[in-house]
PDB file of C-alpha atoms in Angstrom:
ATOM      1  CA  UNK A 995      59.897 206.248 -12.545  1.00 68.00           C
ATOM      2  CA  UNK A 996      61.629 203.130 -10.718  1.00 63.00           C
ATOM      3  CA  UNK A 997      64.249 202.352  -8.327  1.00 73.00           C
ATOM      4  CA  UNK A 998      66.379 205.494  -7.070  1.00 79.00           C
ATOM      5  CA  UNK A 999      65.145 207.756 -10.028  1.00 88.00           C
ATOM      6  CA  UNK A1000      60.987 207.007  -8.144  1.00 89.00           C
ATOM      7  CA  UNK A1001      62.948 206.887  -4.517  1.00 92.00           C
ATOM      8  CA  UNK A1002      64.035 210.481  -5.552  1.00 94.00           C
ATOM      9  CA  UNK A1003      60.674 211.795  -6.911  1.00 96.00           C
ATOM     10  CA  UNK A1004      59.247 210.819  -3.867  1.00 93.00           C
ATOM     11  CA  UNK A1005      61.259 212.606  -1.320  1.00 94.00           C
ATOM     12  CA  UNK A1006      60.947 215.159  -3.193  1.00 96.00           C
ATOM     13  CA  UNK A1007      57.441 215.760  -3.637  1.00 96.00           C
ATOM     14  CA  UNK A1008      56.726 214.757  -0.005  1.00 91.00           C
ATOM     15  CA  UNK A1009      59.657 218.155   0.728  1.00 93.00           C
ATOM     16  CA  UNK A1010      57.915 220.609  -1.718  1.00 96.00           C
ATOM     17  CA  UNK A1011      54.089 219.419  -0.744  1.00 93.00           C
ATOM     18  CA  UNK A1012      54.282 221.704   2.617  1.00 91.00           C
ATOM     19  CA  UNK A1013      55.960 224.512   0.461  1.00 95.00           C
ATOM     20  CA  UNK A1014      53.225 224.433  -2.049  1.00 95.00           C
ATOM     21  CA  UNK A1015      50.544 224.666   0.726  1.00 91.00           C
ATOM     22  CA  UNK A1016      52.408 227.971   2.200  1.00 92.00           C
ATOM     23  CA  UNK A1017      52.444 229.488  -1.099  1.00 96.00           C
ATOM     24  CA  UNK A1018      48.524 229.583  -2.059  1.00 95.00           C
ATOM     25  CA  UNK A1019      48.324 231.381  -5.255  1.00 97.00           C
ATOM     26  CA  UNK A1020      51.879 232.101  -5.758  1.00 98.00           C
ATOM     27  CA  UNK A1021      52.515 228.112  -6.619  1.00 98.00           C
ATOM     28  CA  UNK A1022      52.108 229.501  -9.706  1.00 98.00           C
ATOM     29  CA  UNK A1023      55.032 231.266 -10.263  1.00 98.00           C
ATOM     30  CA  UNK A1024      56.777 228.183  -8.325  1.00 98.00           C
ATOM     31  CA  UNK A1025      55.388 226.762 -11.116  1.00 98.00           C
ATOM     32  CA  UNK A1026      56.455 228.837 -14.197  1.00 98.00           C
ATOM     33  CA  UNK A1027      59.796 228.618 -12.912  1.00 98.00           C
ATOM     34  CA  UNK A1028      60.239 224.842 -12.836  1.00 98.00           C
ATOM     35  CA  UNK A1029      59.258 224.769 -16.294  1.00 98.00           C
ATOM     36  CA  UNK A1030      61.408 227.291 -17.177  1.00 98.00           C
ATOM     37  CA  UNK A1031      64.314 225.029 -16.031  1.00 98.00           C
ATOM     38  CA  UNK A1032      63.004 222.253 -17.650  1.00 98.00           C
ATOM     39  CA  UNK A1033      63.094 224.092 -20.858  1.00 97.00           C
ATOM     40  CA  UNK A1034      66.891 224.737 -20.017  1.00 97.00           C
ATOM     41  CA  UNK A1035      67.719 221.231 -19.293  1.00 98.00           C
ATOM     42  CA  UNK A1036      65.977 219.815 -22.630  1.00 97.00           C
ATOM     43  CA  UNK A1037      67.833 222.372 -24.915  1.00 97.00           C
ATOM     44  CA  UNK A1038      71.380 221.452 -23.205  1.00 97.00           C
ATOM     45  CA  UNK A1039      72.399 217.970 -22.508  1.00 96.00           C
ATOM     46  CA  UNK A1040      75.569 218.471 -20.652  1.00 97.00           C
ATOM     47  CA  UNK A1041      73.722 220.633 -18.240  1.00 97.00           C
ATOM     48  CA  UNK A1042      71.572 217.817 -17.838  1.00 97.00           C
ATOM     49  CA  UNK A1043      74.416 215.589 -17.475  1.00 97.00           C
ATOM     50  CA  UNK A1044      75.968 217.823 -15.025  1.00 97.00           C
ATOM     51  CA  UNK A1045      73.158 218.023 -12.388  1.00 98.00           C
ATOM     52  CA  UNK A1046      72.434 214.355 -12.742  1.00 96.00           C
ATOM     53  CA  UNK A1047      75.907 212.833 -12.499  1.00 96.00           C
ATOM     54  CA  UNK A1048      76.099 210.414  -9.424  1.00 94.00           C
ATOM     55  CA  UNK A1049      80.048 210.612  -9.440  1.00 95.00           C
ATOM     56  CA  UNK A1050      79.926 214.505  -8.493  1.00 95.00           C
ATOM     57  CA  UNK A1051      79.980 215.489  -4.579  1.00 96.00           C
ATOM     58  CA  UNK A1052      75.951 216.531  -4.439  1.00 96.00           C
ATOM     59  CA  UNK A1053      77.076 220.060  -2.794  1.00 97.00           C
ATOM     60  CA  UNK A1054      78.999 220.804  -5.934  1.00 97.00           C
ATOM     61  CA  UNK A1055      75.543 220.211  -7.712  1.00 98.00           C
ATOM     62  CA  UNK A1056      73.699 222.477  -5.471  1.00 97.00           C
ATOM     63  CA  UNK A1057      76.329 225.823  -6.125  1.00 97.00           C
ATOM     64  CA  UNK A1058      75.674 224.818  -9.931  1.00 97.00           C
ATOM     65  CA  UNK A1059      72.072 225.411  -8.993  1.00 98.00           C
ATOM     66  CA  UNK A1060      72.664 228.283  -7.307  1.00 97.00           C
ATOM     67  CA  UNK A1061      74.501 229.932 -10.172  1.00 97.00           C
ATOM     68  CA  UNK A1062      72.198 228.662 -12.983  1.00 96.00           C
ATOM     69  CA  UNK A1063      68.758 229.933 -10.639  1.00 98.00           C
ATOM     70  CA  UNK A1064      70.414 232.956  -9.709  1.00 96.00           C
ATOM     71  CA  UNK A1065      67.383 235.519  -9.628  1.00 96.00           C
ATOM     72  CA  UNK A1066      65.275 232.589  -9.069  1.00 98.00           C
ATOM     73  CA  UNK A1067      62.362 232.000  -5.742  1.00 98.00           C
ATOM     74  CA  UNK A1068      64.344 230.717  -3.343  1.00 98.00           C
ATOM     75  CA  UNK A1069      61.850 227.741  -2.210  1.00 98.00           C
ATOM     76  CA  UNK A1070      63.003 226.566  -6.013  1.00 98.00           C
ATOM     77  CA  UNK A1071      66.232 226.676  -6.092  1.00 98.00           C
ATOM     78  CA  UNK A1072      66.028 224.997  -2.532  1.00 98.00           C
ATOM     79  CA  UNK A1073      63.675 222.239  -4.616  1.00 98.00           C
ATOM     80  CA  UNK A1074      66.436 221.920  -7.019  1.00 98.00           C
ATOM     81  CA  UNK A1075      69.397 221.511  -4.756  1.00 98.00           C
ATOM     82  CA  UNK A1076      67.648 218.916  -3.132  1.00 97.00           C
ATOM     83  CA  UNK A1077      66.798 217.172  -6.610  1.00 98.00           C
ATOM     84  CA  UNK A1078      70.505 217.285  -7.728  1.00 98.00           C
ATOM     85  CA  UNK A1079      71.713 215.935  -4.326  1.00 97.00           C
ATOM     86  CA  UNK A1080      69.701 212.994  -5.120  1.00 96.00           C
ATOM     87  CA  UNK A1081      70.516 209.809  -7.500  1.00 95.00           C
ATOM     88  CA  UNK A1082      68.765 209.636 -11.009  1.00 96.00           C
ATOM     89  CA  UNK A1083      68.657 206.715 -12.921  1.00 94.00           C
ATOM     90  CA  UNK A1084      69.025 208.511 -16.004  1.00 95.00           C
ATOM     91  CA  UNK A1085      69.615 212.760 -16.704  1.00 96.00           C
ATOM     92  CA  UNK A1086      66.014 212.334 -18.422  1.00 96.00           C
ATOM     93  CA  UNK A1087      64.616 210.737 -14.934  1.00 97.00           C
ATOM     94  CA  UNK A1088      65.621 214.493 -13.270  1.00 97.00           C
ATOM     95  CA  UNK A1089      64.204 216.485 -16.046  1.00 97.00           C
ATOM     96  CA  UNK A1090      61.080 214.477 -16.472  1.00 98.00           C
ATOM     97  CA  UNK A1091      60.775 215.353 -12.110  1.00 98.00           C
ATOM     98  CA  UNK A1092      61.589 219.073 -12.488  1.00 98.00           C
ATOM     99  CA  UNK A1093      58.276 218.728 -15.208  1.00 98.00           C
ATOM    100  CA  UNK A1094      56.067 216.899 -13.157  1.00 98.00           C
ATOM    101  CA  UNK A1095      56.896 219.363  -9.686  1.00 98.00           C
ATOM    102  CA  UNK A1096      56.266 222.464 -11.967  1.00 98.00           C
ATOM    103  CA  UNK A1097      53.598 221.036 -13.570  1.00 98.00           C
ATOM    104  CA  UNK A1098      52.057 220.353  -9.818  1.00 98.00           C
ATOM    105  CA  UNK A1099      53.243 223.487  -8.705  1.00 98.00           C
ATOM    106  CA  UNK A1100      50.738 225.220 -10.960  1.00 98.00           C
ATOM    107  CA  UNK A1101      47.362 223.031 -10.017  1.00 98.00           C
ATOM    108  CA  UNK A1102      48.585 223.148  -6.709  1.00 97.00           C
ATOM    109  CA  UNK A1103      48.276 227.356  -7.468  1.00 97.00           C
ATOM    110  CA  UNK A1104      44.035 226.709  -9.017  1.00 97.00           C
ATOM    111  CA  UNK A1105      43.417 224.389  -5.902  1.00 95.00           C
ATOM    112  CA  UNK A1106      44.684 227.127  -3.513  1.00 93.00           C
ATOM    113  CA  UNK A1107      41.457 229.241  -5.249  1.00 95.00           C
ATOM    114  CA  UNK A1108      39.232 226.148  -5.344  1.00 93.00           C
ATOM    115  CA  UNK A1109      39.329 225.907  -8.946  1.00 96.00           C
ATOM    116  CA  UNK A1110      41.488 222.761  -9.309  1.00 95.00           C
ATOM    117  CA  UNK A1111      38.088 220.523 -10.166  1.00 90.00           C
ATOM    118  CA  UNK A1112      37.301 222.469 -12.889  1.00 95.00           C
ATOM    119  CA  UNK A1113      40.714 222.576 -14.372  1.00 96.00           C
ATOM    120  CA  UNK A1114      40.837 219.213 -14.432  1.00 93.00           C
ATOM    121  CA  UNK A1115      37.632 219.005 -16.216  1.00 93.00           C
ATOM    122  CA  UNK A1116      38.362 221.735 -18.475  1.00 96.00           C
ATOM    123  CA  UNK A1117      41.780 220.039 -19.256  1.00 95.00           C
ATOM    124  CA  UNK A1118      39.689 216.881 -20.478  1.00 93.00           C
ATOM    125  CA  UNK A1119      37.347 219.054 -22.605  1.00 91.00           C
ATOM    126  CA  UNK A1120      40.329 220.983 -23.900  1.00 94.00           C
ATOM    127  CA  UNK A1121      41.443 217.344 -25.515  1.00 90.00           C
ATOM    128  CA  UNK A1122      37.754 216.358 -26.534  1.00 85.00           C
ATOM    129  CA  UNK A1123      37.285 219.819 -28.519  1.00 90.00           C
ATOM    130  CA  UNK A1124      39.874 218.507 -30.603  1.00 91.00           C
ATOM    131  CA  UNK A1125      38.362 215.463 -31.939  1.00 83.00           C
ATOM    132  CA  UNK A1126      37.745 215.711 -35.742  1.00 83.00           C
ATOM    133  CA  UNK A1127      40.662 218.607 -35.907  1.00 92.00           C
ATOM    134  CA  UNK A1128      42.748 216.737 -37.601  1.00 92.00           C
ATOM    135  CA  UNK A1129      44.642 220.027 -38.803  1.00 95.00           C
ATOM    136  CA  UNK A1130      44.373 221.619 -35.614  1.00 96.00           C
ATOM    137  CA  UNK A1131      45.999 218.354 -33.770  1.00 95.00           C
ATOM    138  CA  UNK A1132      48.680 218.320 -36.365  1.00 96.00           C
ATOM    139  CA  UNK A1133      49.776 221.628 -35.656  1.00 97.00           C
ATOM    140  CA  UNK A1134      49.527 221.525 -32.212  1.00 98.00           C
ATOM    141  CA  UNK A1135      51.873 218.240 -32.380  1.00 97.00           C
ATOM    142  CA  UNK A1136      54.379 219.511 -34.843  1.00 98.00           C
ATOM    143  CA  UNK A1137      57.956 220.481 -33.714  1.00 96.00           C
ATOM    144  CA  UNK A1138      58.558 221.777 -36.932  1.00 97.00           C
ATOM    145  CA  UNK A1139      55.970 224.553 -36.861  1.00 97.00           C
ATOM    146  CA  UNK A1140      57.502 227.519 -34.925  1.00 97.00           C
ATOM    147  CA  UNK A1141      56.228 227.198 -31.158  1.00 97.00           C
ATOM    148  CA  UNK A1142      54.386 230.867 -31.211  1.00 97.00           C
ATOM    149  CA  UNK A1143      52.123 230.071 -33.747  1.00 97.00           C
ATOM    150  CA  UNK A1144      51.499 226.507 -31.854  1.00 98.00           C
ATOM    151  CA  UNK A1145      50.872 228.881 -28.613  1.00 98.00           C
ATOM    152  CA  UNK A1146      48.049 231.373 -30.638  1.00 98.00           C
ATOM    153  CA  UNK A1147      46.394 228.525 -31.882  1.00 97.00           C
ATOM    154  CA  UNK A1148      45.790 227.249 -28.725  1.00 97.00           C
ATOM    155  CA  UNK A1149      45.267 230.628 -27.418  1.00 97.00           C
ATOM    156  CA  UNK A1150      42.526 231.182 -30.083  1.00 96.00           C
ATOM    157  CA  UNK A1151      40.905 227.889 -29.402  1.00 95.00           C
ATOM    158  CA  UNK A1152      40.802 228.255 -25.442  1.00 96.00           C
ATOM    159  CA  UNK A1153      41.487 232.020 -24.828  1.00 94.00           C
ATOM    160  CA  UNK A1154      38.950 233.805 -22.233  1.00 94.00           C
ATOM    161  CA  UNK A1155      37.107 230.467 -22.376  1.00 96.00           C
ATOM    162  CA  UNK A1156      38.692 228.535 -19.169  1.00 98.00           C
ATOM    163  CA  UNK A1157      40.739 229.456 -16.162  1.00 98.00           C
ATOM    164  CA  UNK A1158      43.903 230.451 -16.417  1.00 98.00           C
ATOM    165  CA  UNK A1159      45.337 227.729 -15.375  1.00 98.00           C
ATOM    166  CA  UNK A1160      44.142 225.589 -17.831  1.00 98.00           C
ATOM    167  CA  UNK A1161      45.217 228.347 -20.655  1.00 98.00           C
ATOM    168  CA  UNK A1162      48.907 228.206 -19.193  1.00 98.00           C
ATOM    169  CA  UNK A1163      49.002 224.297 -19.563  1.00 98.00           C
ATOM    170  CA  UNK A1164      47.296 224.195 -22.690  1.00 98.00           C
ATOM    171  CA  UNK A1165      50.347 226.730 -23.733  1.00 98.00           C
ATOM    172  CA  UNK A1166      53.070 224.778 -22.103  1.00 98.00           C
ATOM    173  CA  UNK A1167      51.976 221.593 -23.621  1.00 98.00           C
ATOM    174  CA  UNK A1168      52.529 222.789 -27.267  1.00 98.00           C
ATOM    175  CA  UNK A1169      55.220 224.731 -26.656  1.00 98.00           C
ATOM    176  CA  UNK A1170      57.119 222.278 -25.190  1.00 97.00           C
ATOM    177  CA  UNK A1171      56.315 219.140 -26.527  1.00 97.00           C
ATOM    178  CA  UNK A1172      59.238 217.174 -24.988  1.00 97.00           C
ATOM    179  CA  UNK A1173      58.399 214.114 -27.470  1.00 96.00           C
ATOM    180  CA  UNK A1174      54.904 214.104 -26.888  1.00 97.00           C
ATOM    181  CA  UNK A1175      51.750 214.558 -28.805  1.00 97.00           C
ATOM    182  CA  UNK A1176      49.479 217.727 -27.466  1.00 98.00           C
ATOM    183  CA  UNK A1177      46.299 215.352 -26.693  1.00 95.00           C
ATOM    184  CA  UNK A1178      48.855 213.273 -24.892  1.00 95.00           C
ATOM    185  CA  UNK A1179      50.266 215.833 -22.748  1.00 97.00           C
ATOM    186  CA  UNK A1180      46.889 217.474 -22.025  1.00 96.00           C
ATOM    187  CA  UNK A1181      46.111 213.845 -20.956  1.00 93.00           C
ATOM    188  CA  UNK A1182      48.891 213.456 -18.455  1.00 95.00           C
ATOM    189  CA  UNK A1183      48.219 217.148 -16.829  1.00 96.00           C
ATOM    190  CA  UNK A1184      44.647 215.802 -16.161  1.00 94.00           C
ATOM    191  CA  UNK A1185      45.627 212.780 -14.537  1.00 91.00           C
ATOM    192  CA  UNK A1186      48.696 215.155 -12.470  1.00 93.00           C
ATOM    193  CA  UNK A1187      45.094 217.023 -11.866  1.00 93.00           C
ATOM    194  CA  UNK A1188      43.294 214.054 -10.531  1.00 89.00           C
ATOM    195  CA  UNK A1189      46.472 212.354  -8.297  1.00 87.00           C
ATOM    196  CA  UNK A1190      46.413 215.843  -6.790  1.00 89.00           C
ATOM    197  CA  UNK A1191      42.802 216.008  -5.803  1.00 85.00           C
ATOM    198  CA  UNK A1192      42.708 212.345  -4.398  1.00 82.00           C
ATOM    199  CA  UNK A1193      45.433 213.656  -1.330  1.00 70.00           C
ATOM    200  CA  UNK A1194      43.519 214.892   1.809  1.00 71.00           C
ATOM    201  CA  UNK A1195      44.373 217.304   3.776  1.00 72.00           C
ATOM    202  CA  UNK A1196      44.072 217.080   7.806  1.00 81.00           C
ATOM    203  CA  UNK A1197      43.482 220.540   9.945  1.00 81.00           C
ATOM    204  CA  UNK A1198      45.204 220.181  12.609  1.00 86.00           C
ATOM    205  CA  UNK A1199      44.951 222.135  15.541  1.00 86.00           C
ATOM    206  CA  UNK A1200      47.028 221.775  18.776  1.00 87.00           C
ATOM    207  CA  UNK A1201      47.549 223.225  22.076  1.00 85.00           C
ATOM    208  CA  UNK A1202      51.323 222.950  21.794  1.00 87.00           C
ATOM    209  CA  UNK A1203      53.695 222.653  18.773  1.00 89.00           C
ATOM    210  CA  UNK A1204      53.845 219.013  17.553  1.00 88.00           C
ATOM    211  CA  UNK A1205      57.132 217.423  17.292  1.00 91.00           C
ATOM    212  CA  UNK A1206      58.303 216.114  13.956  1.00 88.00           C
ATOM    213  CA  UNK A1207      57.752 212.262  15.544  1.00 92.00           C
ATOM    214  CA  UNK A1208      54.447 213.273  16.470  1.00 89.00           C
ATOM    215  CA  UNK A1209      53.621 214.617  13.096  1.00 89.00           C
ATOM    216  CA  UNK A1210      54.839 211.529  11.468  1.00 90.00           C
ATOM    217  CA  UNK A1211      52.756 209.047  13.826  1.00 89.00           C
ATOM    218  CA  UNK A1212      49.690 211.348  13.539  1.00 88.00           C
ATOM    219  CA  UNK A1213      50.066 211.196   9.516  1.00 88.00           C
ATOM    220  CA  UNK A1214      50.573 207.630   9.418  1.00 90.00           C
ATOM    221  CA  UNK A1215      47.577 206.951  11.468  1.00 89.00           C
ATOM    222  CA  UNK A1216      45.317 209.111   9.317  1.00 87.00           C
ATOM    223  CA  UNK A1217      46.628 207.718   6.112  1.00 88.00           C
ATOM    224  CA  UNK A1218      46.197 204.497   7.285  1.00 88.00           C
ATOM    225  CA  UNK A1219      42.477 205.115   8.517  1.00 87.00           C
ATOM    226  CA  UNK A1220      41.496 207.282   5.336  1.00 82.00           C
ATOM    227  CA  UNK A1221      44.048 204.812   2.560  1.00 84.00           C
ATOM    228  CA  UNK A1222      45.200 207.717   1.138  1.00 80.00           C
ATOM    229  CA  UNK A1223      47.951 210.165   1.578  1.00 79.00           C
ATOM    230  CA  UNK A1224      46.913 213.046   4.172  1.00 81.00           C
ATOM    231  CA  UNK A1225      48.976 216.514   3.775  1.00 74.00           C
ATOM    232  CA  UNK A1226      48.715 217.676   7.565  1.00 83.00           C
ATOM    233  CA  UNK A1227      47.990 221.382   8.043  1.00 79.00           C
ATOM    234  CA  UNK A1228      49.338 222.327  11.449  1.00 84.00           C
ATOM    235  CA  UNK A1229      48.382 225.421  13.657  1.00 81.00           C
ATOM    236  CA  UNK A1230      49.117 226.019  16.807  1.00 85.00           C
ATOM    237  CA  UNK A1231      46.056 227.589  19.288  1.00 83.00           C
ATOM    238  CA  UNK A1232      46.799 227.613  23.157  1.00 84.00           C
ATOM    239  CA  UNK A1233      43.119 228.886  23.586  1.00 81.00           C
ATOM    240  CA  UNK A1234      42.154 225.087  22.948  1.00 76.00           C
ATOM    241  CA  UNK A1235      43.555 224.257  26.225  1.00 71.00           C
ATOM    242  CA  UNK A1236      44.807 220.707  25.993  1.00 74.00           C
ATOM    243  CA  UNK A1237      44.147 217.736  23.109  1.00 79.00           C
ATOM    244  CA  UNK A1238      44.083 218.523  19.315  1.00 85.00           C
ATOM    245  CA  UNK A1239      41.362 218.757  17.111  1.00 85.00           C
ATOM    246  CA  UNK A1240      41.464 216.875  13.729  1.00 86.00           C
ATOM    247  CA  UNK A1241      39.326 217.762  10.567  1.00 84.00           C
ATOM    248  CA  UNK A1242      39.296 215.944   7.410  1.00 80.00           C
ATOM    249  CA  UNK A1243      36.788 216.789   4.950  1.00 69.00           C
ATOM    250  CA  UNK A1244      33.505 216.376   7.289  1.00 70.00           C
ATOM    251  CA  UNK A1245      35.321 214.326   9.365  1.00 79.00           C
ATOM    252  CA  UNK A1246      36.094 216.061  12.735  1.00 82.00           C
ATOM    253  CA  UNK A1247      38.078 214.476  15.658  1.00 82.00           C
ATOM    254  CA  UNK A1248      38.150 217.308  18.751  1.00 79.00           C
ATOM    255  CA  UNK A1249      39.919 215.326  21.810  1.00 73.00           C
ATOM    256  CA  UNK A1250      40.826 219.223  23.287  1.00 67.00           C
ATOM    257  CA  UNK A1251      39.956 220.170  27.113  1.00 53.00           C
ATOM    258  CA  UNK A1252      37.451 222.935  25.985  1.00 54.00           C
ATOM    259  CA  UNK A1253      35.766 220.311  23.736  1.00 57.00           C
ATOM    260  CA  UNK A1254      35.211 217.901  26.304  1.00 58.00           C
ATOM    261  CA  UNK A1255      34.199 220.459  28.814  1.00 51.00           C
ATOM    262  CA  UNK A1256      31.603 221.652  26.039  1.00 59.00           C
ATOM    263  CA  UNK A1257      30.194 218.665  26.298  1.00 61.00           C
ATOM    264  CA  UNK A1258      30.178 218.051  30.012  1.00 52.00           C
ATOM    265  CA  UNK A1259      28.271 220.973  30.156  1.00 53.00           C
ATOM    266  CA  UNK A1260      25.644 219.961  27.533  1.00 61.00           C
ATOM    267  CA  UNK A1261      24.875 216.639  29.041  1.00 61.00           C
ATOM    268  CA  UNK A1262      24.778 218.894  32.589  1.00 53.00           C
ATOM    269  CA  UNK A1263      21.897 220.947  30.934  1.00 59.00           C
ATOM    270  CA  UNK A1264      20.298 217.859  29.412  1.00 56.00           C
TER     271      UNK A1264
END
C-alpha cells in the first residue's frame, strides 16, 4: 500500500503492536476476529464503502463499528475504529489492512509460545508438499468448489501434522481466497511470518515510569543502533534503584544504581 492507504497501515500496526504483546496467546482470537470482518467486508461492498468513505465525519464510522462488532473483543473494535477514522485510498486498501492485522494477530498468538519459527517454516513446507498436486492445487484454488470441502482437504493434507497455527492459516487461505491462488496466499503468510520475526523486542526495565517522549527517544535510539524496528517492553521495578536496564536479544545495557554498585564492589574485591 502507498500514500494515505500505507500512512494508515502504519499507524495502525505501530497502535495494535503493544496490544498484541499484552495479549500472548489470546492474539489468536484477536486474530479470528479480524478475519471474520474481513469476510464481512468482501461479501458486502457498500459496507465496505461505508467504513472507507473519506466524506463521512470518522466518529460516525466508529458507532458503525460499534454496531457491526457488537459482541466483539473490545481491543478490536478499538483497532477498527481507529482504521475507519483513517483515509484509504481505495475500500479494498481497508479490507486488504483488516487481513494483514488479523493475519498478524494470529503469528503474533504462535510467537507468544515460541513457535512462530516453525510456523513459518511449516507454512513454506505446507506450499512445497504441493508440488506435483496438480489436482490438489486446483481444488484448493477453485472458488467454484464449495469452501468446506476446500477446508477438509487441507485439513486431511496438514491435520495433526503442524501447529495449529499453521492448520488455521492453511484453512483461512482456501476458504477465503480473496482473488488469490492457495500457494500464493500460503506464500504471503510466510513472508507476514518472516517481517514479524525480523522486529526486536527491547526489555526495558526502569526505576520510574517512562514518559511517552522518553519512550519515543529511547526507541528511536535503539532502532537506529540495531536498523530495525524495536517493540519496547516496559516494566517498571523501583528495587533497581536509579538508571534502566536494556536487553535486546544478548545484548544487555544495565546503567541502574544497583548495577553500578555491583560492580564497584567487584573491582573492590579484585
Amino acid at each position: 500500500m502507498r500514500g494515505s492507504s500505507g500512512a494508515s497501515l502504519t499507524a495502525a500496526q505501530e497502535r495494535f503492536e503493544p496490544v498484541l504483546r499484552a495479549a500472548g496467546t489470546d492474539a489468536l482470537a484477536l486474530g479470528e476476529q479480524l478475519l471474520t470482518l474481513v469476510t464481512a467486508l468482501d461479501d458486502s461492498a457498500a459496507l465496505r464503502r461505508s467504513l472507507a468513505d473519506p466524506s463521512r465525519e470518522g466518529e460516525a464510522k466508529a458507532g458503525l463499528v460499534a454496531d457491526l462488532l457488537s459482541g466483539f473483543d473490545e481491543r478490536v473494535v478499538d483497532l477498527v475504529s481507529g482504521l475507519v477514522r483513517s483515509r484509504w485510498a481505495s475500500d479494498a486498501d481497508l479490507a486488504d489492512a483488516v487481513e494483514l492485522l488479523g493475519v498478524d494477530a494470529v503469528l503474533a498468538s504462535a510467537e507468544a509460545r515460541g513457535a512462530l519459527e516453525t510456523v513459518e517454516d511449516e507454512l513454506f513446507r505446507v506450499s512445497r508438499a504441493l508440488d506435483g498436486q496438480r489436482e490438489a492445487k486446483q481444488v484448493l484454488s477453485d472458488a467454484s468448489t464449495a469452501p468446506e470441502r476446500r477446508v477438509a482437504l487441507v485439513d486431511s493434507l496438514v491435520g495433526g501434522k503442524v501447529d495449529v497455527v499453521t492448520q488455521r492459516l492453511a484453512q483461512r487461505a482456501t476458504s477465503a481466497l480473496r482473488g488469490r491462488r492457495f500457494v500464493q496466499t500460503i506464500g504471503w503468510f510466510g513472508d507476514v511470518a518472516a517481517e514479524r520475526r525480523k522486529r526486536l523486542v527491547a526489555a526495558v526495565t526502569s526505576a520510574t515510569v517512562l514518559t511517552r517522549e522518553q519512550e519515543e527517544r529511547l526507541g528511536a535510539l535503539l532502532e537506529r543502533s540495531y536498523g530495525r524496528p524495536v517493540q519496547l517492553n516496559v516494566t517498571v521495578d523501583p528495587a533497581i534503584v536509579g538508571g534502566m536496564r536494556i536487553q535486546v536479544g544478548a545484548d544487555v545495557v544495565d546503567s541502574t544504581v544497583l548495577s553500578r554498585l555491583a560492580d564497584a564492589s567487584r573491582r573492590l574485591a579484585g
